[in-house]
mmCIF file of C-alpha atoms in Angstrom:
data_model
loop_
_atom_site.group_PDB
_atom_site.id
_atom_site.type_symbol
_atom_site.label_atom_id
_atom_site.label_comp_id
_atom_site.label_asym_id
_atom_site.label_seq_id
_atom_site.Cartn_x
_atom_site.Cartn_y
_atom_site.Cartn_z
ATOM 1 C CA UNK A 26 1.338 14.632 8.563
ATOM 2 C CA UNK A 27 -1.702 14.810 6.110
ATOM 3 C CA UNK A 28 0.077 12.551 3.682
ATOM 4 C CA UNK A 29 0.459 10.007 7.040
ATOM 5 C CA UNK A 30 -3.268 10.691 7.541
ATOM 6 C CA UNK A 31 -4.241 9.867 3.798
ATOM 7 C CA UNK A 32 -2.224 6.827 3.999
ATOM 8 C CA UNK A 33 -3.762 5.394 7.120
ATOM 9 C CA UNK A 34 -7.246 6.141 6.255
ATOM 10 C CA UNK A 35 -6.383 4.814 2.370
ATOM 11 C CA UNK A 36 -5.260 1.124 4.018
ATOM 12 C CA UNK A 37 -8.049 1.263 6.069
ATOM 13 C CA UNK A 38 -10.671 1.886 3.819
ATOM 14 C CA UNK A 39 -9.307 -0.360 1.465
ATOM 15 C CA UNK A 40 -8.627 -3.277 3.984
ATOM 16 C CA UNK A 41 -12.396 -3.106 5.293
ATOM 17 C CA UNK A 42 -13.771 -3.604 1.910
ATOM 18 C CA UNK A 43 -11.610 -6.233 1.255
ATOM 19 C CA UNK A 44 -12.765 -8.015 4.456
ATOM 20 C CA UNK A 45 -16.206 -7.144 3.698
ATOM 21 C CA UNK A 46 -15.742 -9.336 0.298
ATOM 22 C CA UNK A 47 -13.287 -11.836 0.799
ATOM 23 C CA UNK A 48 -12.066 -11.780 4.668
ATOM 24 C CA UNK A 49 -8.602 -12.545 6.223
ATOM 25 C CA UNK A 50 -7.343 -13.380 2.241
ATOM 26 C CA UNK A 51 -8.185 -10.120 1.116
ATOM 27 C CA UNK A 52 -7.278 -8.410 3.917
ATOM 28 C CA UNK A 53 -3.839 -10.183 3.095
ATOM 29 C CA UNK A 54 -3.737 -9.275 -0.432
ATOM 30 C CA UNK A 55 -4.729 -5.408 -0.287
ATOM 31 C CA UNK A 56 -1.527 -5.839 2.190
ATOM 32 C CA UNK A 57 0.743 -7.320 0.017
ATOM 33 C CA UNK A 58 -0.230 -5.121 -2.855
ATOM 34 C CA UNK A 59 0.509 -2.094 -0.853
ATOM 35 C CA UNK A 60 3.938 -3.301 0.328
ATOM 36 C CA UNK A 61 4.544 -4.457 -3.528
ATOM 37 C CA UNK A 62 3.496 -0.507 -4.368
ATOM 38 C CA UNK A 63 5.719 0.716 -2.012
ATOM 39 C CA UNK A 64 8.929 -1.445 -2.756
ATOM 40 C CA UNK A 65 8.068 -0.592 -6.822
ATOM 41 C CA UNK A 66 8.251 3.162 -5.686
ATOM 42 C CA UNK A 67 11.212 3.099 -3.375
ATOM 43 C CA UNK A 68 13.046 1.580 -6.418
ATOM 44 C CA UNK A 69 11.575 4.265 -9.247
ATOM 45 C CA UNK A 70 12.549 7.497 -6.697
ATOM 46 C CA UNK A 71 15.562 6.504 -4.549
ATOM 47 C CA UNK A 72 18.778 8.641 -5.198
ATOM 48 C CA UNK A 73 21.124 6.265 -4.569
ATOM 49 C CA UNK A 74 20.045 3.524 -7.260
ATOM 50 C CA UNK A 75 21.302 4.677 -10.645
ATOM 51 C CA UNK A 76 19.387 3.502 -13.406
ATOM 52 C CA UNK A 77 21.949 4.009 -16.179
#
């Protein structure tokens, strides 16, 4: 539950400064960077892709 906690607070910290700089696009973009982070580590640490 902390990580959860982290997480949430992270993406909202990070999605209020972007709106405080650049609005509904940054907003956007610290959104699509975190799904891009997420997809990148899914790939790195699942156990059922085999990077051989």
């Amino acid at each position: 539950m902390v990580s959860y906690f982290i997480g949430g607070s992270l993406g909202t910290w990070t999605a209020s400064m972007a709106w405080q700089y650049a609005q509904w696009s940054g907003v956007c973009f610290v959104g699509a960077t975190m799904a891009i982070f997420a997809l990148i580590a899914h790939l790195i640490f699942s156990n059922r892709i085999k990077l051989d």
